[in-house]
Short mmCIF file of C-alpha atoms in Angstrom, two decimals:
data_model
loop_
_atom_site.label_atom_id
_atom_site.label_comp_id
_atom_site.label_asym_id
_atom_site.label_seq_id
_atom_site.Cartn_x
_atom_site.Cartn_y
_atom_site.Cartn_z
CA MET W 1 27.45 -129.15 71.03
CA SER W 2 29.62 -131.25 73.31
CA ASN W 3 28.52 -134.84 73.39
CA LYS W 4 30.38 -137.42 75.41
CA LYS W 5 31.05 -140.37 73.13
CA SER W 6 29.80 -143.70 74.45
CA ILE W 7 31.85 -146.86 73.99
CA HIS W 8 30.28 -149.28 71.55
CA PHE W 9 31.49 -152.36 69.72
CA GLU W 10 30.24 -152.76 66.16
CA VAL W 11 28.92 -156.15 65.00
CA SER W 12 32.17 -157.01 63.20
CA GLU W 13 34.25 -155.85 66.18
CA ARG W 14 32.31 -158.06 68.61
CA LYS W 15 32.67 -161.09 66.34
CA ILE W 16 36.40 -160.51 66.00
CA LEU W 17 36.68 -159.96 69.76
CA LEU W 18 34.88 -163.25 70.46
CA ARG W 19 36.98 -165.21 67.99
CA VAL W 20 40.33 -163.83 69.13
CA VAL W 21 39.68 -164.09 72.88
CA ASP W 22 38.15 -167.57 72.48
CA LEU W 23 41.37 -168.78 70.86
CA VAL W 24 43.49 -167.02 73.47
CA MET W 25 41.48 -168.66 76.27
CA VAL W 26 41.95 -172.08 74.68
CA PHE W 27 45.73 -171.67 74.67
CA ILE W 28 45.81 -170.06 78.13
CA GLY W 29 43.83 -173.01 79.47
CA VAL W 30 46.30 -175.49 77.96
CA TYR W 31 49.26 -173.45 79.24
CA LEU W 32 47.94 -173.23 82.83
CA LEU W 33 47.11 -176.92 82.77
CA SER W 34 50.70 -177.82 81.86
CA LEU W 35 52.14 -175.19 84.24
CA TYR W 36 50.35 -176.14 87.47
CA PHE W 37 49.51 -179.81 86.89
CA ASP W 38 51.33 -182.89 85.71
CA PHE W 39 49.93 -182.49 82.18
CA GLU W 40 52.10 -183.63 79.27
CA TYR W 41 49.62 -184.32 76.45
CA ILE W 42 49.95 -180.84 74.87
CA GLU W 43 52.77 -178.49 75.80
CA VAL W 44 52.73 -174.81 74.83
CA SER W 45 56.13 -174.45 73.15
CA ILE W 46 57.69 -173.63 69.78
CA ASP W 47 58.60 -177.29 69.27
CA ASN W 48 54.93 -178.20 69.57
CA ASN W 49 53.61 -175.57 67.15
CA VAL W 50 51.97 -178.03 64.71
CA ALA W 51 49.85 -179.62 67.44
CA LEU W 52 48.86 -176.18 68.79
CA ILE W 53 47.96 -174.85 65.34
CA LEU W 54 45.85 -177.96 64.70
CA LEU W 55 43.99 -177.39 67.97
CA GLY W 56 43.39 -173.75 67.02
CA VAL W 57 42.17 -174.63 63.52
CA TYR W 58 39.77 -177.28 64.81
CA PHE W 59 38.41 -174.86 67.38
CA ALA W 60 38.00 -172.04 64.83
CA VAL W 61 36.11 -174.32 62.42
CA PHE W 62 33.81 -176.09 64.87
CA SER W 63 33.07 -173.01 66.97
CA THR W 64 31.78 -171.39 63.78
CA ILE W 65 29.72 -174.43 62.79
CA PHE W 66 28.17 -174.63 66.26
CA GLU W 67 27.18 -170.95 66.18
CA MET W 68 29.39 -169.57 68.95
CA TYR W 69 29.64 -166.28 66.99
CA ASP W 70 25.94 -165.74 66.46
CA LEU W 71 25.60 -162.51 68.47
CA GLN W 72 21.99 -163.18 69.42
CA LYS W 73 22.98 -166.54 70.90
CA ALA W 74 26.23 -165.16 72.36
CA SER W 75 24.18 -162.71 74.45
CA GLN W 76 22.33 -165.62 76.13
CA PHE W 77 24.54 -167.54 78.55
CA ASP W 78 22.52 -170.78 78.61
CA THR W 79 22.70 -171.10 74.81
CA THR W 80 26.36 -170.09 74.82
CA PHE W 81 27.28 -172.73 77.40
CA LYS W 82 25.50 -175.43 75.41
CA ASN W 83 27.42 -174.41 72.28
CA ILE W 84 30.70 -174.38 74.22
CA VAL W 85 30.16 -177.95 75.43
CA ILE W 86 29.23 -179.20 71.94
CA THR W 87 32.16 -177.38 70.31
CA VAL W 88 34.77 -178.56 72.83
CA SER W 89 33.44 -182.13 72.66
CA THR W 90 33.78 -182.16 68.88
CA VAL W 91 37.20 -180.47 68.89
CA VAL W 92 38.66 -182.91 71.42
CA LEU W 93 37.20 -185.90 69.56
CA PHE W 94 38.61 -184.81 66.17
CA TYR W 95 41.91 -183.87 67.79
CA LEU W 96 42.29 -187.33 69.30
CA LEU W 97 41.41 -189.01 66.00
CA THR W 98 43.86 -187.00 63.87
CA PRO W 99 46.99 -189.06 63.22
CA VAL W 100 50.53 -187.68 62.88
CA LEU W 101 49.65 -184.00 63.43
CA SER W 102 48.25 -184.37 66.95
CA PRO W 103 50.36 -185.67 69.87
CA TYR W 104 50.43 -189.37 70.76
CA LEU W 105 47.77 -190.37 73.24
CA PRO W 106 49.06 -189.98 76.82
CA ASP W 107 49.71 -193.05 78.95
CA GLU W 108 47.43 -191.54 81.56
CA ARG W 109 44.18 -191.31 79.63
CA LEU W 110 42.70 -189.08 82.36
CA GLN W 111 44.74 -186.21 80.90
CA ILE W 112 42.28 -186.10 77.99
CA VAL W 113 39.48 -185.47 80.49
CA TYR W 114 41.59 -182.73 82.10
CA LEU W 115 41.99 -181.06 78.69
CA TYR W 116 38.27 -181.33 77.98
CA ILE W 117 37.23 -179.82 81.33
CA THR W 118 39.89 -177.09 81.18
CA LEU W 119 38.77 -175.89 77.75
CA ILE W 120 35.13 -175.73 78.88
CA ILE W 121 36.01 -173.84 82.08
CA SER W 122 38.33 -171.30 80.42
CA LEU W 123 35.85 -170.53 77.63
CA THR W 124 32.92 -170.37 80.05
CA LEU W 125 34.69 -167.88 82.33
CA TRP W 126 35.44 -165.58 79.38
CA ARG W 127 31.91 -165.82 78.01
CA ILE W 128 30.45 -165.00 81.46
CA PHE W 129 32.58 -161.86 81.43
CA TYR W 130 31.45 -161.04 77.87
CA THR W 131 27.75 -161.56 78.61
CA ASN W 132 27.82 -159.46 81.77
CA LEU W 133 30.08 -156.65 80.55
CA ILE W 134 30.23 -156.28 76.76
CA GLU W 135 26.52 -157.12 76.41
CA SER W 136 25.55 -154.77 79.25
CA PRO W 137 23.69 -151.46 78.63
CA ARG W 138 26.89 -149.42 79.07
CA PHE W 139 28.08 -150.73 75.68
CA TYR W 140 24.77 -150.30 73.82
CA LYS W 141 24.77 -148.14 70.72
CA ARG W 142 22.08 -145.53 71.42
CA VAL W 143 20.36 -144.53 68.20
CA LEU W 144 17.93 -141.74 67.37
CA LEU W 145 15.57 -142.42 64.46
CA VAL W 146 14.56 -139.60 62.12
CA GLY W 147 11.72 -140.35 59.72
CA GLU W 148 8.01 -140.37 58.92
CA ILE W 149 5.66 -141.90 61.47
CA SER W 150 4.01 -144.06 58.79
CA ASN W 151 7.21 -146.08 58.28
CA ILE W 152 8.67 -146.22 61.76
CA GLN W 153 6.83 -149.23 63.17
CA GLY W 154 7.94 -151.72 60.51
CA LEU W 155 11.53 -150.55 60.67
CA ILE W 156 11.76 -150.73 64.46
CA LYS W 157 10.19 -154.18 64.54
CA ALA W 158 12.84 -155.46 62.12
CA LEU W 159 15.87 -153.85 63.78
CA ASN W 160 14.87 -154.77 67.35
CA THR W 161 15.27 -158.47 66.52
CA SER W 162 18.71 -158.15 64.95
CA ASP W 163 21.44 -156.83 67.24
CA PRO W 164 20.91 -156.89 71.03
CA ASN W 165 23.33 -153.93 71.39
CA TYR W 166 21.62 -151.69 68.84
CA LYS W 167 19.07 -149.68 70.83
CA ILE W 168 16.72 -147.19 69.19
CA VAL W 169 15.91 -144.89 72.11
CA GLY W 170 13.39 -142.65 70.35
CA PHE W 171 12.46 -140.87 67.15
CA ILE W 172 11.93 -137.44 65.65
CA ASN W 173 9.17 -136.98 63.10
CA SER W 174 10.81 -135.51 60.01
CA GLU W 175 7.49 -134.26 58.62
CA ALA W 176 5.42 -131.34 59.79
CA SER W 177 2.33 -132.69 61.57
CA SER W 178 -0.83 -131.23 63.03
CA VAL W 179 -2.20 -131.76 66.53
CA GLU W 180 -4.78 -134.20 65.15
CA ALA W 181 -2.15 -136.33 63.39
CA VAL W 182 -1.76 -140.00 64.31
CA LYS W 183 0.93 -140.58 66.95
CA PHE W 184 3.24 -143.59 67.23
CA LYS W 185 3.10 -144.96 70.78
CA GLY W 186 5.73 -147.69 70.53
CA LEU W 187 8.74 -145.39 71.02
CA PRO W 188 9.40 -142.04 72.76
CA GLU W 189 8.97 -139.10 70.39
CA PHE W 190 11.21 -136.06 70.75
CA GLU W 191 10.41 -132.60 69.44
CA ALA W 192 12.16 -131.59 66.22
CA LYS W 193 13.06 -128.21 67.70
CA ASP W 194 15.01 -130.03 70.46
CA PHE W 195 16.95 -132.22 68.01
CA LEU W 196 20.49 -131.21 69.03
CA GLU W 197 19.66 -131.04 72.73
CA THR W 198 18.11 -134.53 72.60
CA ILE W 199 21.34 -135.96 71.20
CA LYS W 200 23.25 -134.54 74.14
CA GLN W 201 20.75 -135.51 76.86
CA GLU W 202 20.13 -139.05 75.57
CA ASN W 203 23.83 -139.70 74.83
CA ILE W 204 23.04 -140.58 71.22
CA SER W 205 25.91 -142.07 69.21
CA GLU W 206 24.19 -142.49 65.83
CA ILE W 207 21.39 -140.91 63.79
CA LEU W 208 19.35 -143.29 61.63
CA VAL W 209 17.51 -141.50 58.81
CA ALA W 210 14.45 -143.41 57.59
CA SER W 211 12.77 -140.84 55.39
CA PHE W 212 11.26 -142.15 52.16
CA ASN W 213 10.58 -138.66 50.88
CA SER W 214 13.58 -136.43 51.46
CA GLU W 215 11.67 -133.44 50.06
CA ALA W 216 9.23 -133.69 52.99
CA ILE W 217 11.91 -133.34 55.70
CA MET W 218 11.30 -130.17 57.68
CA ALA W 219 13.82 -127.38 57.08
CA GLY W 220 14.83 -127.29 60.76
CA VAL W 221 15.52 -131.04 60.86
CA TYR W 222 17.41 -130.83 57.56
CA HIS W 223 19.68 -128.02 58.81
CA ASP W 224 20.34 -129.88 62.09
CA LEU W 225 21.36 -132.97 60.11
CA ILE W 226 23.73 -130.86 58.00
CA SER W 227 25.17 -129.31 61.18
CA LEU W 228 25.74 -132.75 62.73
CA LEU W 229 27.37 -134.04 59.54
CA GLU W 230 29.77 -131.10 59.48
CA ARG W 231 30.83 -131.93 63.05
CA GLY W 232 31.59 -135.53 62.11
CA PHE W 233 28.56 -137.04 63.84
CA LYS W 234 27.57 -140.48 62.55
CA ILE W 235 24.48 -140.31 60.31
CA ARG W 236 23.37 -143.40 58.41
CA ASP W 237 20.62 -144.35 56.01
CA TYR W 238 18.18 -147.02 57.21
CA THR W 239 18.78 -149.27 54.17
CA GLN W 240 22.50 -149.43 54.94
CA VAL W 241 21.85 -150.38 58.58
CA TYR W 242 19.05 -152.78 57.63
CA GLU W 243 21.33 -154.74 55.30
CA GLU W 244 24.27 -154.64 57.72
CA LEU W 245 22.31 -155.93 60.73
CA LEU W 246 19.73 -158.21 59.12
CA HIS W 247 21.72 -159.32 56.04
CA LYS W 248 18.76 -158.90 53.72
CA VAL W 249 17.50 -156.25 51.28
CA PRO W 250 14.56 -154.14 52.58
CA ILE W 251 12.43 -154.41 49.42
CA GLN W 252 9.24 -153.62 51.35
CA PHE W 253 10.57 -150.06 51.76
CA VAL W 254 11.84 -149.66 48.19
CA GLY W 255 10.00 -147.27 45.87
CA LYS W 256 10.54 -145.85 42.41
CA ASP W 257 14.23 -145.36 43.13
CA PHE W 258 14.65 -149.13 43.33
CA TYR W 259 17.77 -149.05 41.12
CA LYS W 260 19.76 -147.56 44.03
CA TYR W 261 19.26 -150.72 46.11
CA PHE W 262 20.45 -153.29 43.59
CA PRO W 263 24.06 -152.62 42.63
CA PHE W 264 24.52 -156.36 42.22
CA SER W 265 27.82 -157.97 43.15
CA ARG W 266 30.63 -157.74 40.63
CA SER W 267 31.07 -161.46 41.22
CA ASN W 268 28.07 -161.97 38.90
CA GLU W 269 30.32 -160.86 36.04
CA ASN W 270 33.68 -161.98 37.44
CA LYS W 271 34.97 -164.78 35.19
CA LEU W 272 37.36 -166.12 37.83
CA TYR W 273 34.59 -166.27 40.45
CA MET W 274 32.20 -167.94 37.99
CA PHE W 275 34.85 -170.52 37.04
CA THR W 276 35.69 -171.18 40.71
CA GLN W 277 32.03 -171.59 41.59
CA ARG W 278 31.40 -174.02 38.73
CA ALA W 279 34.48 -176.06 39.66
CA PHE W 280 33.25 -176.08 43.28
CA ASP W 281 29.82 -177.24 42.06
CA ILE W 282 31.24 -180.13 40.03
CA VAL W 283 33.59 -181.37 42.77
CA PHE W 284 30.94 -181.25 45.49
CA ALA W 285 28.30 -182.75 43.21
CA PHE W 286 30.49 -185.83 42.65
CA ILE W 287 31.22 -186.04 46.38
CA GLY W 288 27.50 -185.66 47.19
CA LEU W 289 26.47 -188.36 44.71
CA ALA W 290 29.17 -190.70 46.07
CA ILE W 291 27.82 -190.19 49.61
CA GLY W 292 24.33 -190.82 48.24
CA VAL W 293 25.43 -194.15 46.74
CA LEU W 294 26.95 -195.22 50.09
CA LEU W 295 23.75 -194.31 51.95
CA LEU W 296 21.43 -195.78 49.31
CA PRO W 297 20.99 -199.25 50.94
CA PHE W 298 19.88 -197.66 54.24
CA ILE W 299 17.62 -195.18 52.44
CA LEU W 300 16.02 -198.04 50.47
CA ILE W 301 15.27 -199.89 53.70
CA GLY W 302 13.82 -196.76 55.31
CA ASN W 303 11.74 -196.03 52.22
CA ALA W 304 10.37 -199.57 52.12
CA ILE W 305 9.33 -199.36 55.79
CA GLY W 306 8.34 -195.70 56.18
CA ASN W 307 7.38 -194.49 52.68
CA ARG W 308 6.12 -197.55 50.81
CA GLY W 309 6.31 -196.35 47.28
CA PRO W 310 8.69 -194.87 44.70
CA LEU W 311 11.98 -193.64 46.15
CA PHE W 312 12.53 -190.75 43.71
CA TYR W 313 10.24 -188.13 42.30
CA SER W 314 10.65 -185.36 39.74
CA GLN W 315 9.00 -181.95 39.77
CA GLU W 316 9.15 -178.89 37.50
CA ARG W 317 10.93 -175.85 38.94
CA VAL W 318 11.93 -172.43 37.60
CA GLY W 319 15.65 -172.00 36.95
CA LYS W 320 18.02 -169.29 35.76
CA ASN W 321 16.42 -166.69 33.46
CA SER W 322 13.02 -168.23 34.33
CA VAL W 323 13.77 -171.36 32.27
CA PRO W 324 11.91 -174.39 33.71
CA PHE W 325 13.70 -177.66 34.54
CA ASN W 326 12.88 -180.89 36.35
CA ILE W 327 14.32 -181.23 39.82
CA LEU W 328 15.09 -184.68 41.26
CA LYS W 329 14.44 -185.46 44.93
CA LEU W 330 13.90 -188.34 47.33
CA ARG W 331 10.17 -188.63 47.96
CA SER W 332 9.21 -187.44 51.44
CA MET W 333 5.42 -187.17 51.05
CA VAL W 334 2.65 -189.69 50.51
CA ILE W 335 1.85 -190.71 46.93
CA ASN W 336 -0.51 -188.25 45.19
CA ALA W 337 0.13 -185.65 47.89
CA GLU W 338 -1.42 -182.95 45.68
CA ALA W 339 -4.54 -184.78 44.60
CA ASP W 340 -6.55 -181.83 45.98
CA GLY W 341 -4.45 -179.24 44.17
CA VAL W 342 -1.14 -177.41 44.58
CA LYS W 343 -0.54 -175.99 48.06
CA TRP W 344 2.28 -174.90 50.35
CA ALA W 345 4.04 -177.48 52.50
CA GLN W 346 3.26 -176.61 56.14
CA LYS W 347 5.01 -177.33 59.43
CA ASN W 348 4.02 -180.83 60.62
CA ASP W 349 2.32 -181.35 57.25
CA SER W 350 0.20 -184.53 57.41
CA ARG W 351 1.29 -185.41 53.86
CA ILE W 352 4.90 -185.90 55.00
CA THR W 353 5.68 -189.48 56.01
CA LYS W 354 7.68 -190.32 59.13
CA PHE W 355 10.68 -191.38 57.08
CA GLY W 356 10.12 -188.37 54.83
CA MET W 357 10.39 -186.10 57.86
CA PHE W 358 13.75 -187.66 58.69
CA LEU W 359 14.91 -187.13 55.09
CA ARG W 360 13.85 -183.48 55.18
CA ARG W 361 15.37 -182.64 58.57
CA SER W 362 18.67 -184.32 57.70
CA ARG W 363 18.57 -182.78 54.18
CA LEU W 364 19.11 -186.24 52.70
CA ASP W 365 16.12 -185.70 50.39
CA GLU W 366 18.27 -183.15 48.53
CA ILE W 367 21.02 -185.61 47.53
CA PRO W 368 19.62 -186.43 44.04
CA GLN W 369 19.78 -182.71 43.20
CA PHE W 370 23.55 -183.08 42.87
CA TYR W 371 22.63 -184.58 39.48
CA ASN W 372 20.90 -181.28 38.57
CA VAL W 373 24.07 -179.49 39.69
CA LEU W 374 26.23 -181.61 37.38
CA LYS W 375 23.89 -180.81 34.48
CA GLY W 376 24.34 -177.08 35.19
CA GLU W 377 20.65 -176.53 35.98
CA MET W 378 21.47 -175.76 39.60
CA SER W 379 24.38 -174.61 41.71
CA ILE W 380 25.41 -175.78 45.18
CA ILE W 381 24.62 -172.26 46.46
CA GLY W 382 21.83 -170.01 45.19
CA PRO W 383 18.15 -169.15 45.66
CA ARG W 384 15.87 -172.13 46.21
CA PRO W 385 14.10 -173.07 42.94
CA GLU W 386 10.32 -172.64 43.17
CA ARG W 387 7.49 -174.25 41.21
CA PRO W 388 6.01 -172.33 38.25
CA PHE W 389 2.60 -172.15 39.97
CA PHE W 390 4.03 -170.35 43.01
CA VAL W 391 6.37 -168.18 40.90
CA ASN W 392 3.42 -166.89 38.85
CA GLU W 393 1.45 -166.23 42.02
CA LEU W 394 4.26 -164.58 44.00
CA SER W 395 5.60 -162.44 41.12
CA GLN W 396 2.21 -160.72 40.93
CA ILE W 397 2.17 -159.96 44.67
CA ILE W 398 5.83 -159.36 45.62
CA PRO W 399 7.86 -156.70 43.77
CA PHE W 400 11.17 -157.79 42.23
CA TYR W 401 10.38 -161.49 42.79
CA GLU W 402 11.61 -162.48 39.32
CA THR W 403 15.00 -160.88 40.15
CA ARG W 404 16.00 -164.03 42.05
CA HIS W 405 16.15 -165.86 38.71
CA ILE W 406 19.14 -163.92 37.36
CA ILE W 407 21.49 -166.61 38.76
CA ASN W 408 21.28 -170.40 39.00
CA PRO W 409 19.06 -171.75 41.79
CA GLY W 410 20.88 -173.58 44.56
CA LEU W 411 20.82 -176.68 46.71
CA THR W 412 21.42 -174.45 49.70
CA GLY W 413 21.55 -170.68 49.97
CA TRP W 414 21.51 -167.57 52.14
CA ALA W 415 17.72 -167.67 52.51
CA GLN W 416 17.69 -171.39 53.36
CA VAL W 417 20.19 -171.01 56.21
CA SER W 418 18.85 -167.68 57.48
CA THR W 419 15.11 -168.23 57.76
CA ARG W 420 12.48 -170.92 58.02
CA TYR W 421 10.82 -172.89 55.24
CA GLY W 422 8.61 -170.65 53.06
CA ALA W 423 4.98 -171.64 53.60
CA SER W 424 3.20 -168.35 52.85
CA VAL W 425 3.46 -165.10 50.91
CA ASP W 426 5.03 -163.38 53.94
CA ASP W 427 7.63 -166.14 54.26
CA SER W 428 8.37 -165.84 50.54
CA LEU W 429 8.89 -162.08 50.93
CA THR W 430 11.41 -162.71 53.72
CA LYS W 431 13.20 -165.35 51.65
CA LEU W 432 13.35 -162.99 48.67
CA GLN W 433 15.03 -160.35 50.85
CA TYR W 434 17.76 -162.86 51.74
CA ASP W 435 18.07 -164.08 48.14
CA LEU W 436 18.56 -160.53 46.87
CA TYR W 437 21.14 -159.90 49.59
CA TYR W 438 23.07 -162.93 48.34
CA ILE W 439 22.85 -161.82 44.70
CA LYS W 440 23.94 -158.33 45.73
CA HIS W 441 26.88 -159.42 47.90
CA ARG W 442 27.80 -162.88 46.61
CA SER W 443 31.47 -163.75 47.00
CA ILE W 444 33.68 -166.68 47.94
CA PHE W 445 33.56 -165.61 51.59
CA LEU W 446 29.75 -165.43 51.64
CA ASP W 447 29.61 -168.83 49.92
CA LEU W 448 31.90 -170.27 52.59
CA ASN W 449 29.68 -168.76 55.28
CA ILE W 450 26.63 -170.45 53.72
CA VAL W 451 28.42 -173.83 53.60
CA ILE W 452 29.27 -173.56 57.31
CA LYS W 453 25.70 -172.51 58.21
CA THR W 454 24.38 -175.43 56.14
CA LEU W 455 26.52 -177.81 58.19
CA SER W 456 25.03 -176.23 61.34
CA THR W 457 21.52 -176.77 59.95
CA ILE W 458 22.25 -180.44 59.27
CA LEU W 459 23.98 -181.09 62.59
CA TYR W 460 21.23 -179.34 64.57
CA TYR W 461 18.63 -181.27 62.54
CA ARG W 462 16.80 -178.10 61.49
CA GLY W 463 15.91 -179.01 57.90
CA GLN W 464 12.27 -178.77 56.86
#
């Protein structure tokens, strides 16, 4: 079988490409500005390396915070342009306000405007090229799904919202079926007997196997998969792709072989990682409480006007190893908000006060929890602690729910920055998938990623 390989950039490759070329375009913009115009504020030279490195570091940090490397957003030019403007504005502002390391302000202040406009133009031109070429169909990864019809719909629905370049072009039913069998209409179905020919005709670059009963795979399909594997063709399991693209564990597809899906991160037993995390928790808890003390006068005024009642409230939550503890928060709801019984907080919940909504969206209501972090009941990063009532309810409905309690709960976490506020059983299932992904892959780099995404949540005012 001769199959012409299509060009495709993996997720990690596209993110690296965006980061590297973005930085190159920043420096090219500065270089061209100094080459063709009377621009002296920043010169591209060895003698000016500190100022150039500072510019690059600021851009790398703020471009990440303002989501310029979110591939879903990077594929949409209007969103990309907005993020470019916000990023460049912040970079230039911080650059101007950094003493010693950045150049002295130019006598002609208009040069700062030239720098600002040049950075926006150079980045925009590159991103237009990226959106229209790299994100075009010629670079799509064309995938053929092999699996049972009963499981295909849920899998396709999940993967279609993840990577805009990952295109499932059709499927092959791995089970023998009769003429009267139910057909899946949402995707083209190819005949199993034409498996190898389909790969050639459809220019398939990857086979995704989503069979939950390997014993039920038809002999012909099985032998074709073996033949493809022997020729070096890329064949992947759906759980591997699901975690890679969606960054969560597909527990809704896990059966009796659940133990294969939870080889939890070695960091859970790594003494150096545990020590580093605890030191990080203590340092940031002190910083957080200090910020809280500085903001306290303004919060007191807002509470007196918009909340009219106690500033703090305490509530029982479930911690590590299912041990309950009392969490401390700034009150954001009316007094006696649960007079009618315990219930989920909803979007635009009438029990939330106007000032309480501000506290939630800015995440200021979480500041007192730094005290829980100091006590060791919580961590800065971890699964969100839930109330015993909801834990008892959800653990009976959702498999593996109690697994999230094997580490300390957190002030922020992978689930908090990756999905919306949990207000239903379905939302809780999604959050659990992200929590298990964090427990499975936790590391210093993932923790850093969560911190940056948390800053994005705060700056974009997305807290709930």
